[in-house]
């Protein structure tokens, strides 16, 4: 396809419609009834509707094919539309929420999960996904942490690469174009309130928040979605420094920049654009190419060109970028891409995908506490299954496309599947509301707990209380759920608490009252089966937290790779004066980044580095022996952290710079090695350049971020 020639043939209006993404609801697939009433509200021109560049959300393979046919029939220049959707954690088969999956530290698994999602979505008609979501977030109050990979940039970059590869698929039989989001700093809203400003230094932006988007782009992402918030005073979508200087000029990104839902129009609400018309003028300057949902560009584009405020070259550049992405996706040769109703019938929600989802749920679970309660023996005679989430389909967690919640395996179902002959005594115990105080059903739950061999207590968040716009000022469980945990655990010491959550919660009290806490986040389609396997030892928990769990909400944002301060507080257990810290609590979180228990124990020994000097272009190797000294075959996530002792700007107390997931049988020992090069030491310095600075470094290898260094070396 000669894109340039195609562009030359297009009228200005046709070009402007290419810059539009419409919610699919606006378009009907019936040829004789191409538009709905919403069209009028959006002030769209019916004659150009089939020139619309993109649609948000598919209708399934069959209808999507019909829609595309309609486009090709009516579009003057026969330009296919591109169908984009939020395929963020599966499509028909759901794996755990992204925050959960990140705790697996398993890049192969992340890639496989994305690939499975791409298979299902692409045969069902989707061309591009708005994923991966790569907003680093350190604040548990923000509801969208559930969509992130947690607080660490290095890990998020690794996940960005793996999932971008996975979504792109094999490119022959399936695959999605990748659109990473939300550039940039959307995960750092002040006070944890969604859509609130993010304000940060250029160094923090470049060091902490930007690298994951860059990693996804380098791996092939074709689209970048702008954040919904203002970054350093300018709405992301109109932020020329971000979108032009950095994304286009420094990184050379030539794909599509899309505004988030309604976000171009809402720059007026931010008090940045004077009017929707001016927003379009500014958007052309910051090189936004596509407008999602609102229709400012098609409304005001022509007027702005006539007034000389927007040049035809600016419009052409934007259209060209969109056409190029369509070309890259192969839409001109095959406008339906992989859409195939028969194939969709075969693979959506198929057995193989469910199996992968179950494995992902098991690998994502993090054992937070275990006073010899877990694993349970499969020989138990009776189980008390208690809690508002014990027989709930909503444990799947939110954000899905073609899913039917009823397909979720509940905990009750999972336990019945695993242990069909065991007596299960079920009680809800209390409600799930955020502020539930009704404890009238707890007595019944306590009675059941007393008369059963073991208790499984399923508590946590309502799935609707995390996600977009679900910020929280309190991070504790409801008073009723707390009371339930306290009383049930008191009445039967063999109680395991299973926690469902979209974010780190404050579990300070539960850490004292509960005997065991297994955090499964929102585990997806196969949640119940995975949980049964984990509780009864068919599978051993191995996940490590990717976001710190605070002691109390006042600590937020709390994260492991913070800077040192003057008057640094060295002892967290007592009140210290004239130190940087709280007088009424610790600085450290309750459960730190990288933390997670197992049913077995691992012994770390023989920490070594191959040299205590590293030169330019040189490398050294750090190694450790890890031995399984417990009874269960299990996986361990071995983590390497580095501390740069001095720099042109202050450096964090430690930073994750490597991890390896290994599996060991009882008594088995493995040596784990990490390579350290100049790149391992690089950071964004005072001159805003990323490079390693000469000096001394400390190295740590162990099983969480709260470990001590074992050696120092010098970069000379
Ligand atoms: C708004 C969300 O912020 C974004 O993540 C999503 O991709 C769009 N809506 C489209 O659904």
mmCIF file with all atom_site columns, N, CA, C and O in Angstrom, residues 97-100 133 135-150 187 466-467 502-504 547:
data_model
loop_
_atom_site.group_PDB
_atom_site.id
_atom_site.type_symbol
_atom_site.label_atom_id
_atom_site.label_alt_id
_atom_site.label_comp_id
_atom_site.label_asym_id
_atom_site.label_entity_id
_atom_site.label_seq_id
_atom_site.pdbx_PDB_ins_code
_atom_site.Cartn_x
_atom_site.Cartn_y
_atom_site.Cartn_z
_atom_site.occupancy
_atom_site.B_iso_or_equiv
_atom_site.pdbx_formal_charge
_atom_site.auth_seq_id
_atom_site.auth_comp_id
_atom_site.auth_asym_id
_atom_site.auth_atom_id
_atom_site.pdbx_PDB_model_num
ATOM 1   N N  . UNK A 1 97  ? -5.185  -10.427 38.383 1.00 0.00 ? 97  UNK A N  1
ATOM 2   C CA . UNK A 1 97  ? -4.956  -9.002  38.098 1.00 0.00 ? 97  UNK A CA 1
ATOM 3   C C  . UNK A 1 97  ? -3.446  -8.790  37.970 1.00 0.00 ? 97  UNK A C  1
ATOM 4   O O  . UNK A 1 97  ? -2.647  -9.546  38.524 1.00 0.00 ? 97  UNK A O  1
ATOM 5   N N  . UNK A 1 98  ? -3.082  -7.752  37.246 1.00 0.00 ? 98  UNK A N  1
ATOM 6   C CA . UNK A 1 98  ? -1.662  -7.565  36.901 1.00 0.00 ? 98  UNK A CA 1
ATOM 7   C C  . UNK A 1 98  ? -0.761  -7.438  38.119 1.00 0.00 ? 98  UNK A C  1
ATOM 8   O O  . UNK A 1 98  ? 0.370   -7.931  38.125 1.00 0.00 ? 98  UNK A O  1
ATOM 9   N N  . UNK A 1 99  ? -1.265  -6.775  39.159 1.00 0.00 ? 99  UNK A N  1
ATOM 10  C CA . UNK A 1 99  ? -0.437  -6.645  40.365 1.00 0.00 ? 99  UNK A CA 1
ATOM 11  C C  . UNK A 1 99  ? -0.130  -8.036  40.920 1.00 0.00 ? 99  UNK A C  1
ATOM 12  O O  . UNK A 1 99  ? 0.994   -8.307  41.360 1.00 0.00 ? 99  UNK A O  1
ATOM 13  N N  . UNK A 1 100 ? -1.121  -8.915  40.874 1.00 0.00 ? 100 UNK A N  1
ATOM 14  C CA . UNK A 1 100 ? -0.924  -10.287 41.328 1.00 0.00 ? 100 UNK A CA 1
ATOM 15  C C  . UNK A 1 100 ? 0.093   -11.004 40.457 1.00 0.00 ? 100 UNK A C  1
ATOM 16  O O  . UNK A 1 100 ? 1.082   -11.558 40.951 1.00 0.00 ? 100 UNK A O  1
ATOM 17  N N  . UNK A 1 133 ? -0.216  -1.941  30.899 1.00 0.00 ? 133 UNK A N  1
ATOM 18  C CA . UNK A 1 133 ? -0.301  -0.737  31.711 1.00 0.00 ? 133 UNK A CA 1
ATOM 19  C C  . UNK A 1 133 ? 1.006   -0.679  32.487 1.00 0.00 ? 133 UNK A C  1
ATOM 20  O O  . UNK A 1 133 ? 1.328   -1.604  33.214 1.00 0.00 ? 133 UNK A O  1
ATOM 21  N N  . UNK A 1 135 ? 2.360   1.919   34.531 1.00 0.00 ? 135 UNK A N  1
ATOM 22  C CA . UNK A 1 135 ? 2.521   3.008   35.490 1.00 0.00 ? 135 UNK A CA 1
ATOM 23  C C  . UNK A 1 135 ? 3.076   2.475   36.803 1.00 0.00 ? 135 UNK A C  1
ATOM 24  O O  . UNK A 1 135 ? 2.387   1.756   37.516 1.00 0.00 ? 135 UNK A O  1
ATOM 25  N N  . UNK A 1 136 ? 4.310   2.839   37.075 1.00 0.00 ? 136 UNK A N  1
ATOM 26  C CA . UNK A 1 136 ? 4.899   2.452   38.364 1.00 0.00 ? 136 UNK A CA 1
ATOM 27  C C  . UNK A 1 136 ? 4.090   3.159   39.443 1.00 0.00 ? 136 UNK A C  1
ATOM 28  O O  . UNK A 1 136 ? 3.736   4.328   39.305 1.00 0.00 ? 136 UNK A O  1
ATOM 29  N N  . UNK A 1 137 ? 3.743   2.439   40.506 1.00 0.00 ? 137 UNK A N  1
ATOM 30  C CA . UNK A 1 137 ? 2.982   3.099   41.566 1.00 0.00 ? 137 UNK A CA 1
ATOM 31  C C  . UNK A 1 137 ? 3.448   2.677   42.949 1.00 0.00 ? 137 UNK A C  1
ATOM 32  O O  . UNK A 1 137 ? 3.670   1.507   43.219 1.00 0.00 ? 137 UNK A O  1
ATOM 33  N N  . UNK A 1 138 ? 3.567   3.673   43.798 1.00 0.00 ? 138 UNK A N  1
ATOM 34  C CA . UNK A 1 138 ? 4.075   3.432   45.149 1.00 0.00 ? 138 UNK A CA 1
ATOM 35  C C  . UNK A 1 138 ? 3.026   3.743   46.204 1.00 0.00 ? 138 UNK A C  1
ATOM 36  O O  . UNK A 1 138 ? 3.342   3.799   47.378 1.00 0.00 ? 138 UNK A O  1
ATOM 37  N N  . UNK A 1 139 ? 1.804   3.971   45.750 1.00 0.00 ? 139 UNK A N  1
ATOM 38  C CA . UNK A 1 139 ? 0.791   4.449   46.677 1.00 0.00 ? 139 UNK A CA 1
ATOM 39  C C  . UNK A 1 139 ? -0.436  3.545   46.656 1.00 0.00 ? 139 UNK A C  1
ATOM 40  O O  . UNK A 1 139 ? -1.228  3.561   45.709 1.00 0.00 ? 139 UNK A O  1
ATOM 41  N N  . UNK A 1 140 ? -0.595  2.765   47.723 1.00 0.00 ? 140 UNK A N  1
ATOM 42  C CA . UNK A 1 140 ? -1.680  1.782   47.786 1.00 0.00 ? 140 UNK A CA 1
ATOM 43  C C  . UNK A 1 140 ? -3.058  2.431   47.826 1.00 0.00 ? 140 UNK A C  1
ATOM 44  O O  . UNK A 1 140 ? -4.074  1.758   47.595 1.00 0.00 ? 140 UNK A O  1
ATOM 45  N N  . UNK A 1 141 ? -3.110  3.718   48.087 1.00 0.00 ? 141 UNK A N  1
ATOM 46  C CA . UNK A 1 141 ? -4.419  4.370   48.109 1.00 0.00 ? 141 UNK A CA 1
ATOM 47  C C  . UNK A 1 141 ? -5.007  4.464   46.699 1.00 0.00 ? 141 UNK A C  1
ATOM 48  O O  . UNK A 1 141 ? -6.202  4.537   46.515 1.00 0.00 ? 141 UNK A O  1
ATOM 49  N N  . UNK A 1 142 ? -4.125  4.499   45.710 1.00 0.00 ? 142 UNK A N  1
ATOM 50  C CA . UNK A 1 142 ? -4.570  4.637   44.318 1.00 0.00 ? 142 UNK A CA 1
ATOM 51  C C  . UNK A 1 142 ? -5.206  3.332   43.855 1.00 0.00 ? 142 UNK A C  1
ATOM 52  O O  . UNK A 1 142 ? -4.574  2.278   43.907 1.00 0.00 ? 142 UNK A O  1
ATOM 53  N N  . UNK A 1 143 ? -6.453  3.390   43.386 1.00 0.00 ? 143 UNK A N  1
ATOM 54  C CA . UNK A 1 143 ? -7.196  2.169   43.054 1.00 0.00 ? 143 UNK A CA 1
ATOM 55  C C  . UNK A 1 143 ? -6.637  1.411   41.868 1.00 0.00 ? 143 UNK A C  1
ATOM 56  O O  . UNK A 1 143 ? -6.878  0.221   41.712 1.00 0.00 ? 143 UNK A O  1
ATOM 57  N N  . UNK A 1 144 ? -5.888  2.106   41.021 1.00 0.00 ? 144 UNK A N  1
ATOM 58  C CA . UNK A 1 144 ? -5.419  1.427   39.811 1.00 0.00 ? 144 UNK A CA 1
ATOM 59  C C  . UNK A 1 144 ? -4.112  0.678   40.012 1.00 0.00 ? 144 UNK A C  1
ATOM 60  O O  . UNK A 1 144 ? -3.560  0.163   39.047 1.00 0.00 ? 144 UNK A O  1
ATOM 61  N N  . UNK A 1 145 ? -3.630  0.616   41.245 1.00 0.00 ? 145 UNK A N  1
ATOM 62  C CA . UNK A 1 145 ? -2.425  -0.201  41.456 1.00 0.00 ? 145 UNK A CA 1
ATOM 63  C C  . UNK A 1 145 ? -2.691  -1.647  41.037 1.00 0.00 ? 145 UNK A C  1
ATOM 64  O O  . UNK A 1 145 ? -1.786  -2.366  40.673 1.00 0.00 ? 145 UNK A O  1
ATOM 65  N N  . UNK A 1 146 ? -3.946  -2.050  41.064 1.00 0.00 ? 146 UNK A N  1
ATOM 66  C CA . UNK A 1 146 ? -4.273  -3.426  40.654 1.00 0.00 ? 146 UNK A CA 1
ATOM 67  C C  . UNK A 1 146 ? -3.870  -3.736  39.214 1.00 0.00 ? 146 UNK A C  1
ATOM 68  O O  . UNK A 1 146 ? -3.628  -4.878  38.855 1.00 0.00 ? 146 UNK A O  1
ATOM 69  N N  . UNK A 1 147 ? -3.812  -2.678  38.385 1.00 0.00 ? 147 UNK A N  1
ATOM 70  C CA . UNK A 1 147 ? -3.458  -2.889  36.976 1.00 0.00 ? 147 UNK A CA 1
ATOM 71  C C  . UNK A 1 147 ? -1.961  -2.798  36.744 1.00 0.00 ? 147 UNK A C  1
ATOM 72  O O  . UNK A 1 147 ? -1.493  -3.011  35.631 1.00 0.00 ? 147 UNK A O  1
ATOM 73  N N  . UNK A 1 148 ? -1.218  -2.415  37.777 1.00 0.00 ? 148 UNK A N  1
ATOM 74  C CA . UNK A 1 148 ? 0.211   -2.173  37.599 1.00 0.00 ? 148 UNK A CA 1
ATOM 75  C C  . UNK A 1 148 ? 1.029   -3.419  37.952 1.00 0.00 ? 148 UNK A C  1
ATOM 76  O O  . UNK A 1 148 ? 0.495   -4.426  38.411 1.00 0.00 ? 148 UNK A O  1
ATOM 77  N N  . UNK A 1 149 ? 2.329   -3.276  37.765 1.00 0.00 ? 149 UNK A N  1
ATOM 78  C CA . UNK A 1 149 ? 3.237   -4.349  38.207 1.00 0.00 ? 149 UNK A CA 1
ATOM 79  C C  . UNK A 1 149 ? 3.954   -3.927  39.475 1.00 0.00 ? 149 UNK A C  1
ATOM 80  O O  . UNK A 1 149 ? 5.032   -4.440  39.788 1.00 0.00 ? 149 UNK A O  1
ATOM 81  N N  . UNK A 1 150 ? 3.383   -2.956  40.174 1.00 0.00 ? 150 UNK A N  1
ATOM 82  C CA . UNK A 1 150 ? 3.907   -2.609  41.485 1.00 0.00 ? 150 UNK A CA 1
ATOM 83  C C  . UNK A 1 150 ? 4.828   -1.408  41.503 1.00 0.00 ? 150 UNK A C  1
ATOM 84  O O  . UNK A 1 150 ? 4.795   -0.554  40.616 1.00 0.00 ? 150 UNK A O  1
ATOM 85  N N  . UNK A 1 187 ? 0.671   6.896   37.633 1.00 0.00 ? 187 UNK A N  1
ATOM 86  C CA . UNK A 1 187 ? 0.659   6.097   38.855 1.00 0.00 ? 187 UNK A CA 1
ATOM 87  C C  . UNK A 1 187 ? 1.139   6.853   40.079 1.00 0.00 ? 187 UNK A C  1
ATOM 88  O O  . UNK A 1 187 ? 1.264   6.267   41.158 1.00 0.00 ? 187 UNK A O  1
ATOM 89  N N  . UNK A 1 466 ? -11.616 -1.655  43.808 1.00 0.00 ? 466 UNK A N  1
ATOM 90  C CA . UNK A 1 466 ? -10.298 -1.284  43.301 1.00 0.00 ? 466 UNK A CA 1
ATOM 91  C C  . UNK A 1 466 ? -10.443 -1.094  41.799 1.00 0.00 ? 466 UNK A C  1
ATOM 92  O O  . UNK A 1 466 ? -11.388 -1.566  41.196 1.00 0.00 ? 466 UNK A O  1
ATOM 93  N N  . UNK A 1 467 ? -9.494  -0.366  41.221 1.00 0.00 ? 467 UNK A N  1
ATOM 94  C CA . UNK A 1 467 ? -9.590  -0.047  39.800 1.00 0.00 ? 467 UNK A CA 1
ATOM 95  C C  . UNK A 1 467 ? -9.736  1.448   39.609 1.00 0.00 ? 467 UNK A C  1
ATOM 96  O O  . UNK A 1 467 ? -9.536  2.238   40.544 1.00 0.00 ? 467 UNK A O  1
ATOM 97  N N  . UNK A 1 502 ? -7.164  -5.868  45.576 1.00 0.00 ? 502 UNK A N  1
ATOM 98  C CA . UNK A 1 502 ? -6.612  -5.237  44.377 1.00 0.00 ? 502 UNK A CA 1
ATOM 99  C C  . UNK A 1 502 ? -5.451  -4.337  44.708 1.00 0.00 ? 502 UNK A C  1
ATOM 100 O O  . UNK A 1 502 ? -4.878  -3.698  43.826 1.00 0.00 ? 502 UNK A O  1
ATOM 101 N N  . UNK A 1 503 ? -5.095  -4.256  45.966 1.00 0.00 ? 503 UNK A N  1
ATOM 102 C CA . UNK A 1 503 ? -4.054  -3.327  46.409 1.00 0.00 ? 503 UNK A CA 1
ATOM 103 C C  . UNK A 1 503 ? -3.468  -3.799  47.735 1.00 0.00 ? 503 UNK A C  1
ATOM 104 O O  . UNK A 1 503 ? -4.086  -4.618  48.422 1.00 0.00 ? 503 UNK A O  1
ATOM 105 N N  . UNK A 1 504 ? -2.312  -3.300  48.124 1.00 0.00 ? 504 UNK A N  1
ATOM 106 C CA . UNK A 1 504 ? -1.823  -3.592  49.465 1.00 0.00 ? 504 UNK A CA 1
ATOM 107 C C  . UNK A 1 504 ? -2.803  -3.019  50.490 1.00 0.00 ? 504 UNK A C  1
ATOM 108 O O  . UNK A 1 504 ? -3.269  -1.890  50.340 1.00 0.00 ? 504 UNK A O  1
ATOM 109 N N  . UNK A 1 547 ? 4.649   -4.813  45.759 1.00 0.00 ? 547 UNK A N  1
ATOM 110 C CA . UNK A 1 547 ? 4.294   -3.532  46.368 1.00 0.00 ? 547 UNK A CA 1
ATOM 111 C C  . UNK A 1 547 ? 4.282   -3.729  47.872 1.00 0.00 ? 547 UNK A C  1
ATOM 112 O O  . UNK A 1 547 ? 3.728   -4.728  48.370 1.00 0.00 ? 547 UNK A O  1
#
